[in-house]
PDB file of C-alpha atoms and ligand atoms in Angstrom:
ATOM      1  CA  MET A   1       6.436 -18.794 -16.589  1.00  0.00           C
ATOM      2  CA  HIS A   2       7.904 -16.402 -19.123  1.00  0.00           C
ATOM      3  CA  ILE A   3       5.849 -14.899 -21.975  1.00  0.00           C
ATOM      4  CA  ASP A   4       7.415 -12.772 -24.707  1.00  0.00           C
ATOM      5  CA  ILE A   5       4.975 -10.876 -26.911  1.00  0.00           C
ATOM      6  CA  ILE A   6       6.408  -9.592 -30.194  1.00  0.00           C
ATOM      7  CA  THR A   7       4.511  -6.645 -31.625  1.00  0.00           C
ATOM      8  CA  CYS A   8       4.930  -3.597 -33.834  1.00  0.00           C
ATOM      9  CA  LEU A   9       2.480  -1.721 -31.558  1.00  0.00           C
ATOM     10  CA  PRO A  10       3.844  -2.226 -28.027  1.00  0.00           C
ATOM     11  CA  ARG A  11       1.682   0.506 -26.522  1.00  0.00           C
ATOM     12  CA  LEU A  12      -1.432  -1.513 -27.346  1.00  0.00           C
ATOM     13  CA  LEU A  13      -0.256  -4.108 -24.832  1.00  0.00           C
ATOM     14  CA  GLU A  14       0.624  -1.833 -21.945  1.00  0.00           C
ATOM     15  CA  SER A  15      -2.691  -1.628 -20.150  1.00  0.00           C
ATOM     16  CA  PRO A  16      -3.791  -5.301 -20.054  1.00  0.00           C
ATOM     17  CA  PHE A  17      -0.786  -6.099 -17.875  1.00  0.00           C
ATOM     18  CA  SER A  18      -0.917  -2.974 -15.693  1.00  0.00           C
ATOM     19  CA  ASP A  19      -4.023  -3.762 -13.699  1.00  0.00           C
ATOM     20  CA  SER A  20      -5.745  -6.234 -11.454  1.00  0.00           C
ATOM     21  CA  ILE A  21      -4.927  -9.947 -11.591  1.00  0.00           C
ATOM     22  CA  LEU A  22      -2.273  -9.836 -14.322  1.00  0.00           C
ATOM     23  CA  LYS A  23      -0.416  -6.975 -12.676  1.00  0.00           C
ATOM     24  CA  ARG A  24      -0.457  -8.802  -9.352  1.00  0.00           C
ATOM     25  CA  ALA A  25       0.791 -12.014 -10.970  1.00  0.00           C
ATOM     26  CA  ILE A  26       3.700 -10.099 -12.509  1.00  0.00           C
ATOM     27  CA  ASN A  27       4.492  -8.249  -9.288  1.00  0.00           C
ATOM     28  CA  LYS A  28       4.457 -11.505  -7.333  1.00  0.00           C
ATOM     29  CA  GLY A  29       6.998 -12.915  -9.796  1.00  0.00           C
ATOM     30  CA  LEU A  30       4.640 -15.709 -10.886  1.00  0.00           C
ATOM     31  CA  VAL A  31       4.972 -14.701 -14.518  1.00  0.00           C
ATOM     32  CA  ASN A  32       7.303 -12.525 -16.500  1.00  0.00           C
ATOM     33  CA  VAL A  33       5.638 -10.733 -19.426  1.00  0.00           C
ATOM     34  CA  ASN A  34       7.944  -9.035 -21.883  1.00  0.00           C
ATOM     35  CA  ILE A  35       6.483  -6.790 -24.573  1.00  0.00           C
ATOM     36  CA  ILE A  36       9.000  -6.660 -27.413  1.00  0.00           C
ATOM     37  CA  ASP A  37       8.930  -3.938 -30.047  1.00  0.00           C
ATOM     38  CA  LEU A  38       9.645  -5.505 -33.422  1.00  0.00           C
ATOM     39  CA  ARG A  39      10.762  -2.318 -35.139  1.00  0.00           C
ATOM     40  CA  PRO A  40      14.322  -2.091 -33.720  1.00  0.00           C
ATOM     41  CA  TYR A  41      14.992  -5.500 -35.282  1.00  0.00           C
ATOM     42  CA  SER A  42      14.554  -4.045 -38.759  1.00  0.00           C
ATOM     43  CA  LEU A  43      17.792  -3.446 -40.646  1.00  0.00           C
ATOM     44  CA  GLY A  44      16.014  -1.006 -42.963  1.00  0.00           C
ATOM     45  CA  LYS A  45      17.022   2.629 -43.142  1.00  0.00           C
ATOM     46  CA  HIS A  46      13.577   3.626 -41.941  1.00  0.00           C
ATOM     47  CA  LYS A  47      13.178   0.626 -39.648  1.00  0.00           C
ATOM     48  CA  GLU A  48      10.475  -0.707 -41.933  1.00  0.00           C
ATOM     49  CA  ILE A  49       8.894  -3.997 -40.916  1.00  0.00           C
ATOM     50  CA  ASP A  50       6.375  -4.434 -43.729  1.00  0.00           C
ATOM     51  CA  ASP A  51       6.333  -4.232 -47.511  1.00  0.00           C
ATOM     52  CA  TYR A  52       4.070  -4.712 -50.523  1.00  0.00           C
ATOM     53  CA  ALA A  53       2.944  -8.252 -51.300  1.00  0.00           C
ATOM     54  CA  PHE A  54       4.691 -10.026 -54.161  1.00  0.00           C
ATOM     55  CA  GLY A  55       2.138 -10.693 -56.874  1.00  0.00           C
ATOM     56  CA  GLY A  56       0.125  -7.648 -55.896  1.00  0.00           C
ATOM     57  CA  GLY A  57      -3.025  -7.354 -53.824  1.00  0.00           C
ATOM     58  CA  ALA A  58      -4.185  -4.883 -51.219  1.00  0.00           C
ATOM     59  CA  GLY A  59      -2.399  -4.502 -47.915  1.00  0.00           C
ATOM     60  CA  MET A  60       1.113  -4.729 -46.594  1.00  0.00           C
ATOM     61  CA  VAL A  61       2.848  -7.890 -45.428  1.00  0.00           C
ATOM     62  CA  MET A  62       5.105  -8.135 -42.392  1.00  0.00           C
ATOM     63  CA  MET A  63       8.652  -9.009 -43.493  1.00  0.00           C
ATOM     64  CA  ILE A  64      10.403 -12.158 -42.353  1.00  0.00           C
ATOM     65  CA  GLU A  65      13.784 -10.602 -41.576  1.00  0.00           C
ATOM     66  CA  PRO A  66      12.931  -8.468 -38.508  1.00  0.00           C
ATOM     67  CA  ILE A  67      10.767 -11.295 -37.140  1.00  0.00           C
ATOM     68  CA  ASP A  68      13.535 -13.848 -37.648  1.00  0.00           C
ATOM     69  CA  ARG A  69      16.107 -11.578 -36.030  1.00  0.00           C
ATOM     70  CA  CYS A  70      13.812 -10.932 -33.068  1.00  0.00           C
ATOM     71  CA  ILE A  71      12.953 -14.607 -32.530  1.00  0.00           C
ATOM     72  CA  SER A  72      16.630 -15.624 -32.902  1.00  0.00           C
ATOM     73  CA  ASP A  73      17.598 -13.038 -30.309  1.00  0.00           C
ATOM     74  CA  LEU A  74      14.997 -14.399 -27.877  1.00  0.00           C
ATOM     75  CA  LYS A  75      15.974 -18.014 -28.569  1.00  0.00           C
ATOM     76  CA  SER A  76      19.596 -17.201 -27.719  1.00  0.00           C
ATOM     77  CA  LYS A  77      18.411 -16.325 -24.209  1.00  0.00           C
ATOM     78  CA  ARG A  78      16.131 -19.273 -23.425  1.00  0.00           C
ATOM     79  CA  GLU A  79      14.466 -22.304 -24.894  1.00  0.00           C
ATOM     80  CA  TYR A  80      10.813 -21.911 -25.880  1.00  0.00           C
ATOM     81  CA  ASP A  81       8.102 -24.525 -25.532  1.00  0.00           C
ATOM     82  CA  ASP A  82       6.049 -22.845 -28.242  1.00  0.00           C
ATOM     83  CA  ILE A  83       6.348 -19.905 -30.624  1.00  0.00           C
ATOM     84  CA  ILE A  84       2.771 -18.947 -31.313  1.00  0.00           C
ATOM     85  CA  TYR A  85       1.486 -16.799 -34.153  1.00  0.00           C
ATOM     86  CA  MET A  86      -1.835 -15.097 -33.387  1.00  0.00           C
ATOM     87  CA  SER A  87      -4.003 -15.674 -36.431  1.00  0.00           C
ATOM     88  CA  PRO A  88      -7.723 -15.875 -37.213  1.00  0.00           C
ATOM     89  CA  ASP A  89      -7.122 -19.138 -39.064  1.00  0.00           C
ATOM     90  CA  GLY A  90      -5.225 -20.777 -36.188  1.00  0.00           C
ATOM     91  CA  GLU A  91      -6.355 -23.399 -33.696  1.00  0.00           C
ATOM     92  CA  MET A  92      -9.271 -22.059 -31.637  1.00  0.00           C
ATOM     93  CA  LEU A  93      -8.461 -20.911 -28.107  1.00  0.00           C
ATOM     94  CA  THR A  94     -10.511 -23.016 -25.695  1.00  0.00           C
ATOM     95  CA  GLN A  95     -10.193 -23.693 -21.979  1.00  0.00           C
ATOM     96  CA  PRO A  96      -8.301 -26.968 -22.616  1.00  0.00           C
ATOM     97  CA  VAL A  97      -5.820 -25.059 -24.833  1.00  0.00           C
ATOM     98  CA  ALA A  98      -5.362 -22.426 -22.100  1.00  0.00           C
ATOM     99  CA  ASN A  99      -4.889 -25.193 -19.517  1.00  0.00           C
ATOM    100  CA  GLU A 100      -2.257 -26.835 -21.704  1.00  0.00           C
ATOM    101  CA  LEU A 101      -0.376 -23.571 -22.298  1.00  0.00           C
ATOM    102  CA  SER A 102      -0.388 -22.796 -18.577  1.00  0.00           C
ATOM    103  CA  LEU A 103       1.888 -25.814 -18.055  1.00  0.00           C
ATOM    104  CA  LYS A 104       4.581 -24.424 -20.373  1.00  0.00           C
ATOM    105  CA  LYS A 105       7.657 -22.593 -19.165  1.00  0.00           C
ATOM    106  CA  ASN A 106       8.528 -20.161 -21.952  1.00  0.00           C
ATOM    107  CA  LEU A 107       6.240 -18.897 -24.704  1.00  0.00           C
ATOM    108  CA  ILE A 108       6.504 -16.407 -27.545  1.00  0.00           C
ATOM    109  CA  LEU A 109       3.322 -14.798 -28.887  1.00  0.00           C
ATOM    110  CA  LEU A 110       3.835 -13.160 -32.267  1.00  0.00           C
ATOM    111  CA  CYS A 111       1.284 -10.506 -33.246  1.00  0.00           C
ATOM    112  CA  GLY A 112       0.507 -10.065 -36.915  1.00  0.00           C
ATOM    113  CA  HIS A 113      -0.652  -6.868 -38.572  1.00  0.00           C
ATOM    114  CA  TYR A 114      -1.781  -5.545 -41.930  1.00  0.00           C
ATOM    115  CA  LYS A 115      -2.296  -8.541 -44.249  1.00  0.00           C
ATOM    116  CA  GLY A 116      -0.325 -10.783 -41.901  1.00  0.00           C
ATOM    117  CA  VAL A 117       3.210 -12.122 -41.961  1.00  0.00           C
ATOM    118  CA  ASP A 118       5.278 -13.469 -44.842  1.00  0.00           C
ATOM    119  CA  GLU A 119       4.203 -17.103 -45.175  1.00  0.00           C
ATOM    120  CA  ARG A 120       7.798 -18.281 -44.557  1.00  0.00           C
ATOM    121  CA  VAL A 121       7.460 -17.079 -40.947  1.00  0.00           C
ATOM    122  CA  ARG A 122       4.577 -19.494 -40.512  1.00  0.00           C
ATOM    123  CA  GLU A 123       6.406 -22.291 -42.295  1.00  0.00           C
ATOM    124  CA  HIS A 124       9.771 -22.035 -40.590  1.00  0.00           C
ATOM    125  CA  LEU A 125       9.768 -19.888 -37.458  1.00  0.00           C
ATOM    126  CA  ILE A 126       6.664 -20.639 -35.459  1.00  0.00           C
ATOM    127  CA  THR A 127       5.439 -23.847 -33.848  1.00  0.00           C
ATOM    128  CA  ARG A 128       1.764 -23.128 -33.430  1.00  0.00           C
ATOM    129  CA  GLU A 129      -1.037 -20.732 -34.466  1.00  0.00           C
ATOM    130  CA  ILE A 130      -3.914 -19.660 -32.241  1.00  0.00           C
ATOM    131  CA  SER A 131      -7.156 -17.828 -33.025  1.00  0.00           C
ATOM    132  CA  ILE A 132      -9.393 -16.310 -30.365  1.00  0.00           C
ATOM    133  CA  GLY A 133     -12.517 -16.488 -32.519  1.00  0.00           C
ATOM    134  CA  ASN A 134     -14.018 -16.518 -35.976  1.00  0.00           C
ATOM    135  CA  TYR A 135     -13.617 -12.821 -36.657  1.00  0.00           C
ATOM    136  CA  VAL A 136     -10.745 -10.699 -37.881  1.00  0.00           C
ATOM    137  CA  LEU A 137      -9.100  -8.180 -35.547  1.00  0.00           C
ATOM    138  CA  SER A 138      -6.914  -5.401 -36.859  1.00  0.00           C
ATOM    139  CA  GLY A 139      -3.899  -7.042 -35.271  1.00  0.00           C
ATOM    140  CA  GLY A 140      -2.848  -9.898 -33.045  1.00  0.00           C
ATOM    141  CA  GLU A 141      -2.226  -7.733 -29.950  1.00  0.00           C
ATOM    142  CA  LEU A 142      -5.672  -7.993 -28.389  1.00  0.00           C
ATOM    143  CA  ALA A 143      -5.722 -11.704 -29.166  1.00  0.00           C
ATOM    144  CA  ALA A 144      -2.316 -12.138 -27.512  1.00  0.00           C
ATOM    145  CA  ALA A 145      -3.593 -10.291 -24.433  1.00  0.00           C
ATOM    146  CA  VAL A 146      -6.594 -12.639 -24.319  1.00  0.00           C
ATOM    147  CA  VAL A 147      -4.359 -15.721 -24.531  1.00  0.00           C
ATOM    148  CA  ALA A 148      -1.979 -14.355 -21.889  1.00  0.00           C
ATOM    149  CA  ASP A 149      -4.881 -13.552 -19.548  1.00  0.00           C
ATOM    150  CA  ALA A 150      -6.519 -16.957 -19.974  1.00  0.00           C
ATOM    151  CA  VAL A 151      -3.190 -18.650 -19.257  1.00  0.00           C
ATOM    152  CA  ILE A 152      -1.797 -16.486 -16.460  1.00  0.00           C
ATOM    153  CA  ARG A 153      -4.895 -16.695 -14.271  1.00  0.00           C
ATOM    154  CA  LEU A 154      -4.404 -20.480 -14.190  1.00  0.00           C
ATOM    155  CA  LEU A 155      -0.885 -20.314 -12.750  1.00  0.00           C
ATOM    156  CA  PRO A 156      -0.663 -21.488  -9.142  1.00  0.00           C
ATOM    157  CA  GLY A 157      -0.827 -18.567  -6.728  1.00  0.00           C
ATOM    158  CA  VAL A 158      -2.301 -16.057  -9.188  1.00  0.00           C
ATOM    159  CA  LEU A 159      -5.881 -16.230  -7.975  1.00  0.00           C
ATOM    160  CA  ASN A 160      -6.481 -15.627  -4.280  1.00  0.00           C
ATOM    161  CA  ASP A 161      -8.833 -18.558  -3.913  1.00  0.00           C
ATOM    162  CA  GLU A 162      -6.831 -21.517  -5.210  1.00  0.00           C
ATOM    163  CA  THR A 163      -9.951 -23.362  -6.288  1.00  0.00           C
ATOM    164  CA  SER A 164     -11.415 -20.433  -8.115  1.00  0.00           C
ATOM    165  CA  ALA A 165      -9.983 -21.215 -11.564  1.00  0.00           C
ATOM    166  CA  LEU A 166     -11.208 -24.782 -11.256  1.00  0.00           C
ATOM    167  CA  THR A 167     -14.789 -23.605 -10.843  1.00  0.00           C
ATOM    168  CA  ASP A 168     -14.664 -21.367 -13.921  1.00  0.00           C
ATOM    169  CA  SER A 169     -17.030 -21.924 -16.769  1.00  0.00           C
ATOM    170  CA  PHE A 170     -15.737 -24.610 -19.183  1.00  0.00           C
ATOM    171  CA  GLN A 171     -13.297 -26.217 -16.734  1.00  0.00           C
ATOM    172  CA  ASP A 172     -15.642 -29.162 -16.238  1.00  0.00           C
ATOM    173  CA  GLY A 173     -17.296 -28.855 -19.644  1.00  0.00           C
ATOM    174  CA  LEU A 174     -20.156 -26.804 -18.144  1.00  0.00           C
ATOM    175  CA  VAL A 175     -20.769 -23.085 -17.829  1.00  0.00           C
ATOM    176  CA  ALA A 176     -20.587 -21.622 -14.313  1.00  0.00           C
ATOM    177  CA  PRO A 177     -23.696 -21.466 -12.098  1.00  0.00           C
ATOM    178  CA  PRO A 178     -25.247 -18.088 -11.174  1.00  0.00           C
ATOM    179  CA  VAL A 179     -23.674 -16.237  -8.243  1.00  0.00           C
ATOM    180  CA  TYR A 180     -25.171 -13.774  -5.738  1.00  0.00           C
ATOM    181  CA  THR A 181     -23.959 -11.431  -3.022  1.00  0.00           C
ATOM    182  CA  ARG A 182     -25.483  -9.055  -0.443  1.00  0.00           C
ATOM    183  CA  PRO A 183     -28.214  -8.012   0.021  1.00  0.00           C
ATOM    184  CA  SER A 184     -30.108 -11.303   0.194  1.00  0.00           C
ATOM    185  CA  GLU A 185     -33.204  -9.448  -0.966  1.00  0.00           C
ATOM    186  CA  TYR A 186     -33.305  -6.409  -3.263  1.00  0.00           C
ATOM    187  CA  LYS A 187     -36.558  -4.810  -4.479  1.00  0.00           C
ATOM    188  CA  GLY A 188     -38.244  -8.102  -3.581  1.00  0.00           C
ATOM    189  CA  TRP A 189     -35.779 -10.120  -5.726  1.00  0.00           C
ATOM    190  CA  LYS A 190     -34.519 -12.903  -3.520  1.00  0.00           C
ATOM    191  CA  VAL A 191     -31.347 -14.943  -3.481  1.00  0.00           C
ATOM    192  CA  PRO A 192     -32.168 -18.687  -3.749  1.00  0.00           C
ATOM    193  CA  GLU A 193     -32.873 -19.991  -0.238  1.00  0.00           C
ATOM    194  CA  VAL A 194     -30.435 -22.896  -0.490  1.00  0.00           C
ATOM    195  CA  LEU A 195     -27.448 -20.537  -0.816  1.00  0.00           C
ATOM    196  CA  LEU A 196     -28.301 -19.004   2.562  1.00  0.00           C
ATOM    197  CA  SER A 197     -28.856 -22.392   4.244  1.00  0.00           C
ATOM    198  CA  GLY A 198     -25.207 -23.111   5.067  1.00  0.00           C
ATOM    199  CA  HIS A 199     -25.838 -26.715   3.960  1.00  0.00           C
ATOM    200  CA  GLU A 200     -22.642 -27.474   2.005  1.00  0.00           C
ATOM    201  CA  ALA A 201     -23.813 -30.650   0.235  1.00  0.00           C
ATOM    202  CA  LYS A 202     -27.121 -29.138  -0.829  1.00  0.00           C
ATOM    203  CA  ILE A 203     -25.346 -26.016  -2.112  1.00  0.00           C
ATOM    204  CA  THR A 204     -22.885 -28.107  -4.155  1.00  0.00           C
ATOM    205  CA  GLN A 205     -25.783 -30.102  -5.642  1.00  0.00           C
ATOM    206  CA  TRP A 206     -27.715 -26.900  -6.445  1.00  0.00           C
ATOM    207  CA  LYS A 207     -24.684 -25.375  -8.173  1.00  0.00           C
ATOM    208  CA  TYR A 208     -24.176 -28.488 -10.249  1.00  0.00           C
ATOM    209  CA  GLU A 209     -27.845 -28.565 -11.286  1.00  0.00           C
ATOM    210  CA  LYS A 210     -27.788 -24.873 -12.229  1.00  0.00           C
ATOM    211  CA  SER A 211     -24.577 -25.348 -14.224  1.00  0.00           C
ATOM    212  CA  LEU A 212     -26.155 -28.228 -16.113  1.00  0.00           C
ATOM    213  CA  GLU A 213     -29.413 -26.342 -16.715  1.00  0.00           C
ATOM    214  CA  ARG A 214     -27.517 -23.266 -17.928  1.00  0.00           C
ATOM    215  CA  THR A 215     -25.316 -25.302 -20.219  1.00  0.00           C
ATOM    216  CA  LYS A 216     -28.383 -27.031 -21.716  1.00  0.00           C
ATOM    217  CA  ASN A 217     -30.118 -23.683 -22.278  1.00  0.00           C
ATOM    218  CA  ARG A 218     -27.200 -21.531 -23.402  1.00  0.00           C
ATOM    219  CA  ARG A 219     -24.455 -23.792 -24.679  1.00  0.00           C
ATOM    220  CA  PRO A 220     -25.963 -27.155 -25.682  1.00  0.00           C
ATOM    221  CA  ASP A 221     -22.936 -27.595 -27.981  1.00  0.00           C
ATOM    222  CA  LEU A 222     -20.801 -28.231 -24.878  1.00  0.00           C
ATOM    223  CA  LEU A 223     -22.906 -31.247 -23.939  1.00  0.00           C
ATOM    224  CA  SER A 224     -22.790 -33.037 -27.286  1.00  0.00           C
TER     225      SER A 224
HETATM  226  N1  ADE B   1      -5.456 -11.593 -35.516  1.00  0.00           N
HETATM  227  C1  ADE B   1      -6.491 -11.049 -36.188  1.00  0.00           C
HETATM  228  N2  ADE B   1      -7.638 -11.650 -35.872  1.00  0.00           N
HETATM  229  C2  ADE B   1      -7.335 -12.620 -34.967  1.00  0.00           C
HETATM  230  C3  ADE B   1      -8.088 -13.587 -34.263  1.00  0.00           C
HETATM  231  N3  ADE B   1      -9.408 -13.702 -34.425  1.00  0.00           N
HETATM  232  N4  ADE B   1      -7.453 -14.407 -33.426  1.00  0.00           N
HETATM  233  C4  ADE B   1      -6.111 -14.317 -33.271  1.00  0.00           C
HETATM  234  N5  ADE B   1      -5.343 -13.431 -33.895  1.00  0.00           N
HETATM  235  C5  ADE B   1      -5.941 -12.583 -34.744  1.00  0.00           C
END
């Protein structure tokens, strides 16, 4: 998989891909993540990428020209399954959306800033818009990192235990059951007996029941 992230603040995206699972996925060649600085695509004397909004109003608007030039440059190198604009009014990121994206070959994530991008970018240059939640971030970078993380960890070979992503919360419409590790007793607080029993079928049943109970208590919306 190949993910290009277009941003005017490339440094904001350095650390999410320099550690742990994402770093390993990149080093193993399972995914190629390219952080692309938008500014060099500006033809302006001062490499400006934003300007005042026509019609007035507070806040700057990201200009279409550098974005168009950047996307055209990328499209001349490969074909993209989706060109995604990160936006609080986009389609909500859910596990099924992450699953779907993980099957794509090439993706562009475009990060907005200030008051957002010129509407013509949304009308003509992108294929999809994704939000990571009903709140407004100061830019799309953190949202893009969230999308990339949710997608990359699903790629075959990224997680050590191949089944691990399948047992995540939400994959089967339920939240994950509680987990425990050593010691089996701490300050008198005990790990549930069944988990120490070695009885595979009973453990599977217990995990399912706990998942269901947790979902009912914490996320009843997932059951309706
Ligand atoms: N940009 C600003 N806020 C955002 C959000 N909630 N989701 C995606 N992109 C955003």
